[in-house]
Coordinates of C-alpha atoms in Angstrom, one line a residue:
X24 CA 6.4 3.4 -33.4
X25 CA 6.1 3.6 -29.6
X26 CA 7.1 6.8 -28.0
X27 CA 10.0 7.2 -25.6
X28 CA 9.9 6.2 -21.8
X29 CA 11.7 6.3 -18.6
X30 CA 11.9 4.4 -15.6
X31 CA 13.0 4.9 -12.0
X32 CA 15.6 1.9 -11.4
X33 CA 17.2 1.2 -7.5
X34 CA 20.7 0.9 -9.0
X35 CA 22.3 0.1 -5.7
X36 CA 20.9 0.1 -2.2
X37 CA 20.3 3.8 -1.1
X38 CA 20.7 5.1 -4.8
X39 CA 18.4 5.4 -7.6
X40 CA 18.3 6.7 -11.1
X41 CA 16.1 7.6 -14.4
X42 CA 16.7 5.1 -17.0
X43 CA 15.6 5.2 -20.6
X44 CA 13.1 2.0 -21.9
X45 CA 12.7 0.8 -25.1
X46 CA 8.7 -0.1 -25.1
X47 CA 7.9 -3.1 -27.1
X48 CA 4.7 -2.7 -29.8
X49 CA 1.8 -3.8 -28.1
X50 CA 0.3 -6.8 -29.2
X51 CA -3.1 -8.4 -29.4
X52 CA -4.6 -8.2 -25.7
X53 CA -2.1 -5.5 -24.6
X54 CA -2.3 -1.9 -24.0
X55 CA 0.3 1.0 -24.0
X56 CA -0.3 3.3 -21.2
X57 CA 0.8 6.8 -20.3
X58 CA 1.3 7.1 -16.6
X59 CA -0.5 10.2 -15.1
X60 CA 0.7 9.3 -11.4
X61 CA 2.2 6.8 -9.0
X62 CA 2.4 6.4 -5.6
X63 CA 5.5 5.8 -3.3
X64 CA 4.1 3.4 -0.4
X65 CA 6.6 4.4 2.3
X66 CA 6.7 1.2 4.2
X67 CA 7.7 -1.1 1.2
X68 CA 9.3 0.5 -1.3
X69 CA 11.6 2.3 1.1
X70 CA 12.6 -1.0 2.9
X71 CA 13.3 -2.0 -0.7
X72 CA 15.4 1.1 -1.4
X73 CA 17.5 0.6 1.9
X74 CA 18.4 -3.0 0.3
X75 CA 16.4 -4.5 3.1
X76 CA 14.0 -7.3 1.6
X77 CA 15.7 -10.5 3.4
X78 CA 17.1 -13.2 0.6
X79 CA 14.2 -15.8 1.9
X80 CA 11.5 -13.4 0.7
X81 CA 13.3 -12.3 -2.6
X82 CA 10.6 -14.4 -4.6
X83 CA 7.8 -13.7 -2.4
X84 CA 8.3 -9.8 -2.4
X85 CA 8.7 -9.6 -6.3
X86 CA 6.1 -7.1 -7.8
X87 CA 3.8 -7.9 -11.1
X88 CA 6.0 -5.9 -13.0
X89 CA 9.4 -6.0 -11.4
X90 CA 12.4 -6.0 -13.7
X91 CA 16.0 -7.2 -12.1
X92 CA 16.5 -8.6 -8.6
X93 CA 16.9 -7.8 -5.3
X94 CA 18.6 -6.1 -3.5
X95 CA 19.6 -4.2 -7.1
X96 CA 19.4 -3.0 -9.9
X97 CA 15.9 -3.7 -9.6
X98 CA 13.0 -1.6 -10.8
X99 CA 10.0 -1.6 -8.0
X100 CA 6.7 -0.2 -7.4
X101 CA 3.0 -0.8 -7.8
X102 CA 0.7 2.1 -7.7
X103 CA 0.5 3.4 -11.0
X104 CA -2.2 5.1 -12.8
X105 CA -2.4 6.2 -16.5
X106 CA -4.5 6.7 -19.4
X107 CA -4.9 4.1 -22.4
X108 CA -3.2 5.2 -25.5
X109 CA -3.1 2.3 -27.7
X110 CA -5.2 -1.1 -26.9
X111 CA -8.8 -2.4 -27.7
X112 CA -11.3 0.5 -28.6
X113 CA -13.0 0.3 -25.5
X114 CA -10.2 1.0 -23.2
X115 CA -8.7 3.8 -25.5
X116 CA -8.8 6.7 -23.5
X117 CA -10.0 5.4 -20.3
X118 CA -7.8 6.0 -16.9
X119 CA -6.5 2.9 -15.5
X120 CA -5.2 1.4 -12.6
X121 CA -2.0 -1.0 -13.1
X122 CA 0.5 -2.6 -10.3
X123 CA 3.4 -1.5 -12.4
X124 CA 6.6 0.6 -10.9
X125 CA 7.4 4.2 -11.9
X126 CA 7.5 4.7 -15.4
X127 CA 6.6 7.1 -18.0
X128 CA 4.8 4.7 -20.4
X129 CA 4.6 0.7 -20.4
X130 CA 3.0 -1.9 -22.1
X131 CA 1.1 -4.8 -20.5
X132 CA -1.7 -6.7 -20.6
X133 CA -5.3 -5.8 -20.8
X134 CA -5.7 -8.2 -18.0
X135 CA -3.3 -6.2 -15.7
X136 CA -5.3 -3.1 -15.8
X137 CA -8.6 -1.8 -13.9
X138 CA -10.6 0.9 -15.5
X139 CA -11.0 3.7 -12.6
X140 CA -14.7 4.7 -12.1
X141 CA -15.7 7.8 -13.3
X142 CA -16.3 9.2 -9.7
X143 CA -12.9 8.4 -8.8
X144 CA -10.0 11.2 -9.3
X145 CA -6.8 9.7 -11.3
X146 CA -4.7 11.5 -8.3
X147 CA -6.7 9.6 -5.6
X148 CA -6.6 6.5 -7.5
X149 CA -2.8 5.8 -6.7
X150 CA -4.3 4.8 -3.7
X151 CA -5.9 1.4 -4.9
X152 CA -3.2 -0.9 -4.1
X153 CA -3.0 0.1 -0.6
X154 CA -6.6 0.0 -0.2
X155 CA -6.6 -3.0 -1.7
X156 CA -4.5 -4.5 1.0
X157 CA -6.8 -2.9 3.7
X158 CA -9.9 -4.9 2.2
X159 CA -8.1 -8.0 2.3
X160 CA -7.0 -7.6 5.7
X161 CA -10.8 -7.1 6.8
X162 CA -11.7 -9.8 5.4
X163 CA -9.0 -11.6 7.2
X164 CA -10.2 -9.8 10.5
X165 CA -14.0 -10.4 10.0
X166 CA -14.9 -7.5 12.3
X167 CA -18.6 -7.6 13.9
X168 CA -21.2 -4.8 14.4
X169 CA -20.3 -3.4 17.9
X170 CA -16.7 -4.8 18.0
X171 CA -14.0 -2.6 19.8
X172 CA -11.3 -2.1 17.6
X173 CA -8.1 -0.5 17.6
X174 CA -5.6 0.2 14.7
X175 CA -2.1 0.7 15.8
X176 CA 0.1 2.2 13.3
X177 CA -1.1 5.5 11.1
X178 CA 0.9 4.7 8.1
X179 CA -0.5 4.4 4.9
X180 CA -1.8 1.0 5.4
X181 CA -3.1 1.5 8.9
X182 CA -4.9 4.7 7.8
X183 CA -6.4 2.8 4.7
X184 CA -7.9 0.0 7.0
X185 CA -9.1 2.9 9.6
X186 CA -11.0 4.7 6.9
X187 CA -13.0 1.5 5.7
X188 CA -13.6 0.7 9.4
X189 CA -15.1 4.1 9.9
X190 CA -17.7 3.0 7.4
X191 CA -19.1 -0.2 10.0
X192 CA -21.6 0.4 11.6
X193 CA -21.5 0.3 15.6
X194 CA -17.8 -0.2 15.4
X195 CA -15.8 1.8 18.5
X196 CA -12.5 2.6 16.9
X197 CA -9.4 4.3 17.7
X198 CA -6.2 4.7 15.7
X199 CA -2.9 4.7 17.8
X200 CA 0.3 6.3 16.7
X201 CA 3.5 7.4 18.3
X202 CA 3.5 10.5 16.4
X203 CA 0.9 12.9 17.6
X204 CA 0.8 14.6 14.3
X205 CA -1.1 11.9 12.8
X206 CA -4.4 12.9 14.9
X207 CA -5.1 15.4 12.4
X208 CA -5.1 12.5 9.7
X209 CA -7.5 10.7 12.1
X210 CA -9.7 13.3 12.2
X211 CA -9.9 14.2 8.7
X212 CA -11.1 10.3 8.5
X213 CA -13.6 11.1 11.0
X214 CA -11.6 8.3 13.6
X215 CA -11.0 8.8 17.1
X216 CA -6.8 9.0 18.0
X217 CA -4.7 8.2 21.0
X218 CA -1.0 7.9 21.7
X219 CA 0.2 4.5 22.6
X220 CA 0.2 5.3 26.3
X221 CA -3.6 6.5 26.2
X222 CA -4.9 4.0 23.9
X223 CA -7.9 2.4 25.0
X224 CA -7.9 -1.0 26.6
X225 CA -10.0 -4.3 26.3
X226 CA -10.4 -4.4 22.4
X227 CA -12.0 -7.3 20.7
X228 CA -9.8 -6.7 17.6
X229 CA -6.4 -4.8 16.9
X230 CA -4.7 -4.2 13.5
X231 CA -1.4 -3.8 13.6
X232 CA 0.6 -1.8 11.2
X233 CA 3.3 0.0 12.9
X234 CA 5.9 -2.3 11.9
X235 CA 7.7 -1.8 15.3
X236 CA 8.4 -4.6 18.3
X237 CA 7.0 -2.0 20.7
X238 CA 3.5 -1.4 18.4
X239 CA 2.9 -5.0 18.3
X240 CA 3.9 -5.5 21.9
X241 CA 1.1 -2.6 22.5
X242 CA -1.4 -4.1 20.4
X243 CA -1.5 -7.6 22.4
X244 CA -1.8 -5.2 25.6
X245 CA -4.7 -3.6 24.2
X246 CA -6.7 -7.0 23.6
X247 CA -9.8 -8.2 25.8
X248 CA -9.6 -11.4 26.6
X249 CA -10.3 -14.0 23.2
X250 CA -9.2 -10.8 21.1
X251 CA -7.4 -11.0 18.1
X252 CA -4.5 -9.2 16.7
X253 CA -4.4 -9.2 12.9
X254 CA -0.5 -8.5 11.8
X255 CA -0.3 -6.7 8.4
X256 CA 3.2 -5.1 8.8
X257 CA 6.5 -6.0 7.0
X258 CA 9.8 -6.4 9.0
X259 CA 11.8 -7.6 6.0
X260 CA 15.4 -8.4 7.5
X261 CA 14.4 -7.3 11.0
X262 CA 13.5 -10.1 14.0
X263 CA 10.9 -9.2 16.8
X264 CA 10.9 -10.2 19.8
X265 CA 7.3 -10.6 21.6
X266 CA 6.3 -11.1 25.3
X267 CA 4.3 -14.4 24.8
X268 CA 5.1 -16.1 28.0
X269 CA 3.0 -13.1 30.0
X270 CA -0.9 -13.3 29.7
X271 CA -0.9 -14.4 26.1
X272 CA -2.0 -18.1 26.5
X273 CA -3.9 -17.2 29.8
X274 CA -6.0 -14.9 28.1
X275 CA -6.3 -17.1 25.1
X276 CA -5.3 -14.3 22.8
X277 CA -4.9 -14.8 19.0
X278 CA -2.3 -13.4 16.9
X279 CA -2.5 -14.0 12.9
X280 CA -0.8 -12.6 9.5
X281 CA -2.7 -11.4 6.8
X282 CA -1.0 -10.2 3.3
X283 CA -2.5 -9.0 0.3
X284 CA -0.1 -11.2 -2.0
X285 CA -3.1 -14.0 -1.3
X286 CA -7.0 -13.4 -1.3
X287 CA -8.4 -14.1 2.0
X288 CA -10.1 -17.3 2.1
X289 CA -13.1 -15.5 4.3
X290 CA -13.7 -13.4 0.9
X291 CA -16.9 -14.9 -1.0
X292 CA -16.0 -17.9 -2.8
X293 CA -15.2 -17.3 -6.4
X294 CA -13.8 -13.6 -5.8
X295 CA -10.3 -13.0 -7.0
X296 CA -7.6 -10.8 -7.5
X297 CA -9.8 -8.5 -10.1
X298 CA -12.7 -8.3 -8.2
X299 CA -10.9 -7.4 -5.1
X300 CA -9.0 -4.8 -6.9
X301 CA -12.3 -3.4 -8.3
X302 CA -13.8 -2.9 -5.0
X303 CA -10.8 -1.1 -3.9
X304 CA -11.2 1.4 -6.5
X305 CA -14.9 1.7 -6.1
X306 CA -14.4 2.5 -2.7
X307 CA -12.1 5.2 -3.4
X308 CA -15.0 7.7 -4.0
X309 CA -14.6 8.7 -0.7
X310 CA -12.7 12.4 -0.4
X311 CA -11.9 11.5 2.8
X312 CA -9.2 9.4 1.5
X313 CA -7.3 12.2 -0.1
X314 CA -5.9 12.6 3.5
X315 CA -3.6 9.9 2.9
X316 CA -1.6 11.6 0.2
X317 CA 0.8 13.3 2.3
X318 CA 3.2 15.1 -0.6
X319 CA 3.6 15.4 -4.7
X320 CA 6.5 15.7 -6.5
X321 CA 7.5 15.7 -10.4
X322 CA 8.8 12.1 -11.9
X323 CA 12.2 13.9 -12.4
X324 CA 12.7 14.1 -8.8
X325 CA 12.4 10.5 -7.8
X326 CA 16.0 9.8 -7.7
X327 CA 16.5 12.8 -4.8
X328 CA 13.1 12.1 -3.3
X329 CA 13.6 8.3 -2.4
X330 CA 16.6 9.0 0.4
X331 CA 14.7 11.5 1.9
X332 CA 11.7 9.6 2.5
X333 CA 13.6 6.7 3.4
X334 CA 15.5 8.7 6.0
X335 CA 11.9 10.1 7.0
X336 CA 13.4 13.8 6.3
X337 CA 10.1 13.6 4.6
X338 CA 7.4 12.6 6.4
X339 CA 4.7 10.7 4.3
X340 CA 2.2 8.4 4.1
X341 CA 1.5 8.1 0.3
X342 CA 3.9 10.6 -1.5
X343 CA 2.2 10.9 -5.0
X344 CA 4.4 11.3 -8.2
X345 CA 3.5 13.4 -11.2
X346 CA 3.8 12.9 -14.7
X347 CA 4.5 15.3 -17.0
X348 CA 2.1 16.2 -20.0
X349 CA 3.0 14.5 -23.3
X350 CA 4.9 17.0 -25.5

């Protein structure tokens, strides 16, 4: 018999609860995973928590193991790290990452888990889904040696992009955020920091991840002629107005979207989702990425925690959820 499990559900917009889960017996080609940690992706998950997913995007926004439908009740999330308790012999006892909601144990296909490399701590591996987004964004952006690059928005995604860009040779990189406290995060990542008013202009590439109209407008302003903004923000049900009637055309600027749901066509032919996730986990061997985890709470605290993360009462990049040891 499988052990009991509990999962976090959004019962109605702004309200969450823990529910008992009946697990199926893992069949051939499946694994039973006991969660060690999960991560709250503050941007997307708080948007879901407040009920801000537009009707037109309900299908697009579905997480791989989501249950229920938007706006609620729904079980949502996609940053889970655990230990395989049952399954193929080669996986039993291995630490794995899975795009699964917040749940203490779960049964998924073997193909849904990726083994965490030995050099990557389980507590850091919750960032894998976010770093995967950053990998895809940089495949789309295709920065070149010597480029002048700015990342606007020092949240979880923006800082992940900046952390990877900091490894590129010859890149002149700056992280821009309206919150001066993000300077400490930038320092930990080895990246120059500026507020929007003091940001350096004439950039070849700007990656925008602030999810604000002001941030996207500033991103366009920072470009050199022929420059490109790669837009990573998800605005949900909010409309955005941009100054495309000013110098946008005369300076031949480019604004393009990037979204992790599709592997970038700029990736090498044949690279798929599994290869992209494995690469993200390999990149998490860098301890500098610990700077993206800004808090930790017990699983039992999630119903009280999510409203505080959504309101901004608890400022966070990635807030890590810790699961109890088995009895």
